[in-house]
PDB file of C-alpha atoms in Angstrom:
ATOM      1  CA  ALA L 747       1.861  -1.016  20.355  1.00 67.00           C
ATOM      2  CA  GLN L 748       3.307   2.145  18.953  1.00 70.00           C
ATOM      3  CA  SER L 749       4.943   4.774  21.132  1.00 88.00           C
ATOM      4  CA  VAL L 750       6.423   8.214  20.676  1.00 93.00           C
ATOM      5  CA  THR L 751       9.451   9.603  22.501  1.00 94.00           C
ATOM      6  CA  GLN L 752      10.356  13.249  22.512  1.00 96.00           C
ATOM      7  CA  LEU L 753      13.912  13.275  23.697  1.00 90.00           C
ATOM      8  CA  ASP L 754      13.954  16.765  25.218  1.00 94.00           C
ATOM      9  CA  SER L 755      11.364  18.027  27.679  1.00 94.00           C
ATOM     10  CA  GLN L 756      12.674  21.602  27.379  1.00 96.00           C
ATOM     11  CA  VAL L 757      14.710  23.386  24.715  1.00 97.00           C
ATOM     12  CA  PRO L 758      15.920  26.953  25.335  1.00 96.00           C
ATOM     13  CA  VAL L 759      17.312  28.870  22.355  1.00 96.00           C
ATOM     14  CA  PHE L 760      18.128  32.444  21.490  1.00 96.00           C
ATOM     15  CA  GLU L 761      16.005  34.413  19.058  1.00 95.00           C
ATOM     16  CA  GLU L 762      17.034  33.980  15.410  1.00 96.00           C
ATOM     17  CA  ALA L 763      18.990  30.816  16.252  1.00 97.00           C
ATOM     18  CA  PRO L 764      18.152  27.486  14.581  1.00 97.00           C
ATOM     19  CA  VAL L 765      16.308  24.815  16.534  1.00 97.00           C
ATOM     20  CA  GLU L 766      15.687  21.092  16.268  1.00 97.00           C
ATOM     21  CA  LEU L 767      13.101  19.244  18.336  1.00 97.00           C
ATOM     22  CA  ARG L 768      13.646  15.514  18.344  1.00 97.00           C
ATOM     23  CA  CYS L 769      11.022  12.808  17.988  1.00 97.00           C
ATOM     24  CA  ASN L 770      11.451   9.058  17.727  1.00 96.00           C
ATOM     25  CA  TYR L 771       8.714   6.500  17.345  1.00 93.00           C
ATOM     26  CA  SER L 772       8.446   2.758  17.625  1.00 90.00           C
ATOM     27  CA  SER L 773       6.218   0.767  15.323  1.00 82.00           C
ATOM     28  CA  SER L 774       6.568  -2.427  13.344  1.00 77.00           C
ATOM     29  CA  VAL L 775       4.207  -1.193  10.639  1.00 81.00           C
ATOM     30  CA  SER L 776       3.901   1.911   8.489  1.00 82.00           C
ATOM     31  CA  VAL L 777       2.874   5.095  10.230  1.00 86.00           C
ATOM     32  CA  TYR L 778       1.643   8.608   9.640  1.00 90.00           C
ATOM     33  CA  LEU L 779       3.505  11.304  11.583  1.00 93.00           C
ATOM     34  CA  PHE L 780       2.409  14.693  12.879  1.00 94.00           C
ATOM     35  CA  TRP L 781       3.741  17.704  14.744  1.00 96.00           C
ATOM     36  CA  TYR L 782       1.338  19.875  16.730  1.00 96.00           C
ATOM     37  CA  VAL L 783       2.013  23.159  18.545  1.00 96.00           C
ATOM     38  CA  GLN L 784       0.228  24.312  21.690  1.00 93.00           C
ATOM     39  CA  TYR L 785       0.444  27.984  22.628  1.00 91.00           C
ATOM     40  CA  PRO L 786      -0.308  28.908  26.256  1.00 86.00           C
ATOM     41  CA  ASN L 787      -3.949  28.350  27.202  1.00 80.00           C
ATOM     42  CA  GLN L 788      -4.842  27.217  23.713  1.00 84.00           C
ATOM     43  CA  GLY L 789      -5.641  23.935  22.010  1.00 86.00           C
ATOM     44  CA  LEU L 790      -3.285  22.064  19.715  1.00 91.00           C
ATOM     45  CA  GLN L 791      -2.693  23.307  16.174  1.00 92.00           C
ATOM     46  CA  LEU L 792      -1.305  21.165  13.374  1.00 92.00           C
ATOM     47  CA  LEU L 793       2.141  22.298  12.204  1.00 95.00           C
ATOM     48  CA  LEU L 794       2.800  19.631   9.590  1.00 94.00           C
ATOM     49  CA  LYS L 795       2.231  15.987   8.758  1.00 93.00           C
ATOM     50  CA  TYR L 796       3.909  13.163   6.873  1.00 92.00           C
ATOM     51  CA  LEU L 797       1.612  10.750   5.080  1.00 88.00           C
ATOM     52  CA  SER L 798       3.730   9.488   2.186  1.00 85.00           C
ATOM     53  CA  GLY L 799       6.034  10.699  -0.570  1.00 87.00           C
ATOM     54  CA  SER L 800       8.836  13.170   0.046  1.00 89.00           C
ATOM     55  CA  THR L 801      10.478  12.633   3.404  1.00 90.00           C
ATOM     56  CA  LEU L 802      10.996  16.380   3.898  1.00 95.00           C
ATOM     57  CA  VAL L 803       7.755  18.008   4.940  1.00 95.00           C
ATOM     58  CA  LYS L 804       7.208  21.740   5.164  1.00 95.00           C
ATOM     59  CA  GLY L 805       4.648  23.205   7.530  1.00 94.00           C
ATOM     60  CA  ILE L 806       3.338  26.501   8.780  1.00 92.00           C
ATOM     61  CA  ASN L 807       5.384  29.247  10.427  1.00 92.00           C
ATOM     62  CA  GLY L 808       8.601  28.190   8.673  1.00 95.00           C
ATOM     63  CA  PHE L 809       8.853  24.767  10.321  1.00 97.00           C
ATOM     64  CA  GLU L 810       9.876  21.605   8.521  1.00 97.00           C
ATOM     65  CA  ALA L 811      10.436  17.991   9.514  1.00 97.00           C
ATOM     66  CA  GLU L 812      12.230  15.052   7.991  1.00 95.00           C
ATOM     67  CA  PHE L 813      10.985  11.485   8.143  1.00 94.00           C
ATOM     68  CA  ASN L 814      13.820   8.991   8.569  1.00 93.00           C
ATOM     69  CA  LYS L 815      12.471   5.464   8.376  1.00 90.00           C
ATOM     70  CA  SER L 816      15.762   3.720   9.189  1.00 91.00           C
ATOM     71  CA  GLN L 817      16.179   5.768  12.359  1.00 92.00           C
ATOM     72  CA  THR L 818      12.422   5.871  13.092  1.00 93.00           C
ATOM     73  CA  SER L 819      12.680   9.611  13.615  1.00 95.00           C
ATOM     74  CA  PHE L 820      10.667  12.682  12.655  1.00 97.00           C
ATOM     75  CA  HIS L 821      12.643  15.655  13.925  1.00 97.00           C
ATOM     76  CA  LEU L 822      11.227  19.178  13.668  1.00 98.00           C
ATOM     77  CA  ARG L 823      13.447  22.060  12.565  1.00 97.00           C
ATOM     78  CA  LYS L 824      13.346  25.786  12.029  1.00 97.00           C
ATOM     79  CA  PRO L 825      16.353  27.733  10.719  1.00 97.00           C
ATOM     80  CA  SER L 826      15.608  30.917  12.672  1.00 97.00           C
ATOM     81  CA  VAL L 827      13.185  31.114  15.599  1.00 96.00           C
ATOM     82  CA  HIS L 828      11.136  34.064  16.788  1.00 95.00           C
ATOM     83  CA  ILE L 829       9.829  34.976  20.216  1.00 94.00           C
ATOM     84  CA  SER L 830       6.358  34.018  19.009  1.00 94.00           C
ATOM     85  CA  ASP L 831       7.501  30.393  18.568  1.00 96.00           C
ATOM     86  CA  THR L 832       7.526  29.969  22.348  1.00 95.00           C
ATOM     87  CA  ALA L 833       5.122  27.073  22.906  1.00 96.00           C
ATOM     88  CA  GLU L 834       4.850  23.365  23.616  1.00 96.00           C
ATOM     89  CA  TYR L 835       5.424  21.078  20.657  1.00 97.00           C
ATOM     90  CA  PHE L 836       3.966  17.580  20.396  1.00 96.00           C
ATOM     91  CA  CYS L 837       4.955  14.795  18.038  1.00 96.00           C
ATOM     92  CA  ALA L 838       2.250  12.237  17.265  1.00 94.00           C
ATOM     93  CA  VAL L 839       1.983   8.987  15.334  1.00 92.00           C
ATOM     94  CA  ARG L 840      -0.874   7.044  13.845  1.00 87.00           C
ATOM     95  CA  ILE L 841      -0.447   3.492  12.604  1.00 79.00           C
ATOM     96  CA  GLN L 842      -1.810   2.856   9.117  1.00 74.00           C
ATOM     97  CA  GLY L 843      -5.090   1.041   9.599  1.00 70.00           C
ATOM     98  CA  ALA L 844      -5.611   2.321  13.152  1.00 71.00           C
ATOM     99  CA  GLN L 845      -7.745   5.207  14.313  1.00 72.00           C
ATOM    100  CA  LYS L 846      -5.806   6.301  17.364  1.00 80.00           C
ATOM    101  CA  LEU L 847      -3.341   9.207  17.410  1.00 87.00           C
ATOM    102  CA  VAL L 848      -0.590   8.646  19.997  1.00 90.00           C
ATOM    103  CA  PHE L 849       1.209  11.718  21.310  1.00 94.00           C
ATOM    104  CA  GLY L 850       4.668  12.187  22.774  1.00 95.00           C
ATOM    105  CA  GLN L 851       5.066  13.925  26.098  1.00 94.00           C
ATOM    106  CA  GLY L 852       5.880  17.278  24.521  1.00 96.00           C
ATOM    107  CA  THR L 853       8.868  19.624  24.255  1.00 97.00           C
ATOM    108  CA  ARG L 854       8.676  23.125  25.696  1.00 96.00           C
ATOM    109  CA  LEU L 855      10.469  25.563  23.400  1.00 97.00           C
ATOM    110  CA  THR L 856      11.595  28.753  25.107  1.00 95.00           C
ATOM    111  CA  ILE L 857      12.997  31.616  23.050  1.00 95.00           C
ATOM    112  CA  ASN L 858      15.311  34.044  24.791  1.00 90.00           C
ATOM    113  CA  PRO L 859      15.864  37.531  23.365  1.00 87.00           C
TER     114      PRO L 859
ATOM    115  CA  GLU R1340     -15.058  28.966   9.816  1.00 63.00           C
ATOM    116  CA  ALA R1341     -15.683  28.695  13.543  1.00 79.00           C
ATOM    117  CA  GLY R1342     -13.374  26.379  15.457  1.00 91.00           C
ATOM    118  CA  VAL R1343     -14.092  23.726  18.044  1.00 95.00           C
ATOM    119  CA  ALA R1344     -15.886  25.273  21.008  1.00 96.00           C
ATOM    120  CA  GLN R1345     -15.570  23.995  24.576  1.00 96.00           C
ATOM    121  CA  SER R1346     -17.074  25.079  27.865  1.00 96.00           C
ATOM    122  CA  PRO R1347     -16.391  25.782  30.587  1.00 96.00           C
ATOM    123  CA  ARG R1348     -12.784  26.871  30.191  1.00 95.00           C
ATOM    124  CA  TYR R1349     -11.971  26.280  33.839  1.00 96.00           C
ATOM    125  CA  LYS R1350     -13.566  24.227  36.598  1.00 97.00           C
ATOM    126  CA  ILE R1351     -12.622  23.628  40.204  1.00 98.00           C
ATOM    127  CA  ILE R1352     -14.434  20.918  42.166  1.00 97.00           C
ATOM    128  CA  GLU R1353     -13.883  18.803  45.237  1.00 97.00           C
ATOM    129  CA  LYS R1354     -13.206  15.095  45.003  1.00 96.00           C
ATOM    130  CA  ARG R1355     -16.289  12.901  44.770  1.00 96.00           C
ATOM    131  CA  GLN R1356     -18.243  15.696  43.070  1.00 97.00           C
ATOM    132  CA  SER R1357     -19.543  15.423  39.518  1.00 97.00           C
ATOM    133  CA  VAL R1358     -18.569  17.569  36.543  1.00 97.00           C
ATOM    134  CA  ALA R1359     -19.546  17.815  32.892  1.00 98.00           C
ATOM    135  CA  PHE R1360     -17.788  19.316  29.907  1.00 97.00           C
ATOM    136  CA  TRP R1361     -19.369  20.365  26.634  1.00 97.00           C
ATOM    137  CA  CYS R1362     -17.920  20.383  23.129  1.00 97.00           C
ATOM    138  CA  ASN R1363     -19.288  21.685  19.850  1.00 97.00           C
ATOM    139  CA  PRO R1364     -17.198  20.512  16.879  1.00 96.00           C
ATOM    140  CA  ILE R1365     -16.608  22.295  13.607  1.00 94.00           C
ATOM    141  CA  SER R1366     -19.756  22.261  11.505  1.00 93.00           C
ATOM    142  CA  GLY R1367     -19.934  19.213   9.272  1.00 91.00           C
ATOM    143  CA  HIS R1368     -17.259  17.243  11.105  1.00 93.00           C
ATOM    144  CA  ALA R1369     -18.408  13.673  11.594  1.00 92.00           C
ATOM    145  CA  THR R1370     -15.652  12.538  13.947  1.00 92.00           C
ATOM    146  CA  LEU R1371     -15.257  13.861  17.485  1.00 94.00           C
ATOM    147  CA  TYR R1372     -12.545  13.060  20.020  1.00 95.00           C
ATOM    148  CA  TRP R1373     -12.087  13.650  23.751  1.00 97.00           C
ATOM    149  CA  TYR R1374      -8.530  13.719  25.092  1.00 96.00           C
ATOM    150  CA  GLN R1375      -7.150  13.984  28.616  1.00 97.00           C
ATOM    151  CA  GLN R1376      -3.929  15.971  28.982  1.00 94.00           C
ATOM    152  CA  ILE R1377      -2.280  15.638  32.374  1.00 94.00           C
ATOM    153  CA  LEU R1378       0.304  18.284  33.242  1.00 90.00           C
ATOM    154  CA  GLY R1379       3.649  17.467  31.635  1.00 86.00           C
ATOM    155  CA  GLN R1380       2.230  14.792  29.340  1.00 89.00           C
ATOM    156  CA  GLY R1381       0.857  14.588  25.845  1.00 91.00           C
ATOM    157  CA  PRO R1382      -2.874  14.235  25.205  1.00 93.00           C
ATOM    158  CA  LYS R1383      -4.324  10.754  25.689  1.00 93.00           C
ATOM    159  CA  LEU R1384      -7.404   9.697  23.739  1.00 93.00           C
ATOM    160  CA  LEU R1385     -10.378   8.903  25.967  1.00 96.00           C
ATOM    161  CA  ILE R1386     -13.126   8.339  23.435  1.00 95.00           C
ATOM    162  CA  GLN R1387     -13.781   8.774  19.723  1.00 93.00           C
ATOM    163  CA  PHE R1388     -17.172   9.171  18.054  1.00 93.00           C
ATOM    164  CA  GLN R1389     -18.158   8.796  14.434  1.00 91.00           C
ATOM    165  CA  ASN R1390     -21.450  10.691  14.159  1.00 91.00           C
ATOM    166  CA  ASN R1391     -23.345   9.424  17.232  1.00 88.00           C
ATOM    167  CA  GLY R1392     -21.584   6.056  17.469  1.00 92.00           C
ATOM    168  CA  VAL R1393     -18.536   5.176  19.589  1.00 93.00           C
ATOM    169  CA  VAL R1394     -15.492   4.100  17.555  1.00 90.00           C
ATOM    170  CA  ASP R1395     -12.975   3.694  20.383  1.00 90.00           C
ATOM    171  CA  ASP R1396     -13.440   4.042  24.139  1.00 93.00           C
ATOM    172  CA  SER R1397     -10.762   1.569  25.213  1.00 91.00           C
ATOM    173  CA  GLN R1398      -8.979   4.134  27.419  1.00 91.00           C
ATOM    174  CA  LEU R1399     -12.072   5.635  29.007  1.00 95.00           C
ATOM    175  CA  PRO R1400     -12.349   4.778  32.751  1.00 94.00           C
ATOM    176  CA  LYS R1401     -15.924   3.634  32.426  1.00 94.00           C
ATOM    177  CA  ASP R1402     -16.517   3.308  36.149  1.00 95.00           C
ATOM    178  CA  ARG R1403     -16.489   7.084  36.474  1.00 97.00           C
ATOM    179  CA  PHE R1404     -16.320   8.638  32.999  1.00 97.00           C
ATOM    180  CA  SER R1405     -19.115   8.744  30.449  1.00 97.00           C
ATOM    181  CA  ALA R1406     -19.596  10.563  27.172  1.00 97.00           C
ATOM    182  CA  GLU R1407     -22.374  10.979  24.694  1.00 96.00           C
ATOM    183  CA  ARG R1408     -23.004  12.537  21.321  1.00 94.00           C
ATOM    184  CA  LEU R1409     -26.704  11.869  20.991  1.00 84.00           C
ATOM    185  CA  LYS R1410     -27.480  13.855  17.841  1.00 88.00           C
ATOM    186  CA  GLY R1411     -24.099  13.394  16.215  1.00 86.00           C
ATOM    187  CA  VAL R1412     -23.146  17.035  16.686  1.00 92.00           C
ATOM    188  CA  ASP R1413     -22.153  18.349  20.114  1.00 95.00           C
ATOM    189  CA  SER R1414     -20.896  16.104  22.879  1.00 97.00           C
ATOM    190  CA  THR R1415     -20.746  15.953  26.664  1.00 97.00           C
ATOM    191  CA  LEU R1416     -18.082  14.287  28.795  1.00 98.00           C
ATOM    192  CA  LYS R1417     -18.978  13.574  32.430  1.00 98.00           C
ATOM    193  CA  ILE R1418     -16.961  12.507  35.442  1.00 97.00           C
ATOM    194  CA  GLN R1419     -18.842  11.070  38.415  1.00 97.00           C
ATOM    195  CA  PRO R1420     -17.383  10.930  41.024  1.00 96.00           C
ATOM    196  CA  ALA R1421     -14.179  12.874  40.415  1.00 97.00           C
ATOM    197  CA  LYS R1422     -10.829  11.846  41.880  1.00 97.00           C
ATOM    198  CA  LEU R1423      -7.738  13.936  42.529  1.00 97.00           C
ATOM    199  CA  GLU R1424      -5.950  12.257  39.616  1.00 96.00           C
ATOM    200  CA  ASP R1425      -8.605  13.534  37.204  1.00 97.00           C
ATOM    201  CA  SER R1426      -7.057  17.008  37.406  1.00 97.00           C
ATOM    202  CA  ALA R1427      -6.076  17.702  33.810  1.00 97.00           C
ATOM    203  CA  VAL R1428      -6.991  19.610  30.678  1.00 95.00           C
ATOM    204  CA  TYR R1429      -9.767  17.940  28.707  1.00 97.00           C
ATOM    205  CA  LEU R1430      -9.414  18.595  25.008  1.00 96.00           C
ATOM    206  CA  CYS R1431     -12.067  18.090  22.392  1.00 96.00           C
ATOM    207  CA  ALA R1432     -11.115  17.684  18.742  1.00 94.00           C
ATOM    208  CA  SER R1433     -12.985  17.035  15.526  1.00 93.00           C
ATOM    209  CA  SER R1434     -12.159  15.917  12.020  1.00 90.00           C
ATOM    210  CA  LEU R1435     -14.112  15.810   8.808  1.00 88.00           C
ATOM    211  CA  ASP R1436     -14.198  12.044   8.737  1.00 79.00           C
ATOM    212  CA  LEU R1437     -12.495   8.891   9.957  1.00 71.00           C
ATOM    213  CA  GLY R1438      -9.815   8.926   7.273  1.00 71.00           C
ATOM    214  CA  GLN R1439      -6.394   8.369   8.778  1.00 61.00           C
ATOM    215  CA  TRP R1440      -4.972  11.356   7.010  1.00 65.00           C
ATOM    216  CA  GLU R1441      -7.666  13.689   8.272  1.00 74.00           C
ATOM    217  CA  THR R1442      -6.459  16.619  10.318  1.00 84.00           C
ATOM    218  CA  GLN R1443      -7.811  16.843  13.843  1.00 89.00           C
ATOM    219  CA  TYR R1444      -8.784  20.351  14.941  1.00 91.00           C
ATOM    220  CA  PHE R1445      -8.576  21.000  18.667  1.00 93.00           C
ATOM    221  CA  GLY R1446     -10.604  23.201  20.947  1.00 94.00           C
ATOM    222  CA  PRO R1447      -9.013  25.357  23.697  1.00 93.00           C
ATOM    223  CA  GLY R1448      -9.696  22.756  26.359  1.00 94.00           C
ATOM    224  CA  THR R1449     -11.315  22.706  29.795  1.00 96.00           C
ATOM    225  CA  ARG R1450      -8.876  22.895  32.684  1.00 95.00           C
ATOM    226  CA  LEU R1451     -10.163  20.811  35.617  1.00 97.00           C
ATOM    227  CA  LEU R1452      -8.769  21.008  39.125  1.00 97.00           C
ATOM    228  CA  VAL R1453      -9.994  18.461  41.662  1.00 97.00           C
ATOM    229  CA  LEU R1454      -9.297  19.381  45.294  1.00 97.00           C
TER     230      LEU R1454
END
């Protein structure tokens, strides 16, 4: 069965600093990969997704992620964060041929002024 | 376009009571999902509908949880009787179809506290 591990439960950074949120997955077959963001008291919103093709995926709000098949990783990055990026970020994986989306446990990103 | 609607937003009940949550997906979306999100964890799929049929309910605790989507539009998730460990946020999501690349759109969730 596939699983998703988000290596950091909390990541504090200063405003305008770069950030990387780490995600590793385990699967013996091809996967689709997603990053979702959850602002306080709101539902999840899709940031970006990797289906196929270029391994560098650009999403909304200046975020991007890189799919690394050899390292089974899909880390999320932003070169310069803003206070409004404070939220919980979830990595998710879906095996090709399966219906279920499996989420990681989330990383809380806190931006300090 | 209106998003996924859920009600109520918050619910507090005592253990052994019953509770029901309602979800109205985005218009035209055939696939509807219910997730349970326990504090500090990622969402876990409980049940998935395609129109009014169940696609996957393998992680639904069927002794106490039930869900229906009778007309293939809105859906209700029920817990009867509730246990303390059911305290969580219940998220509803919908997607246009079953395609694996389809984006799931989430509602704001119902926060349940069982005392």
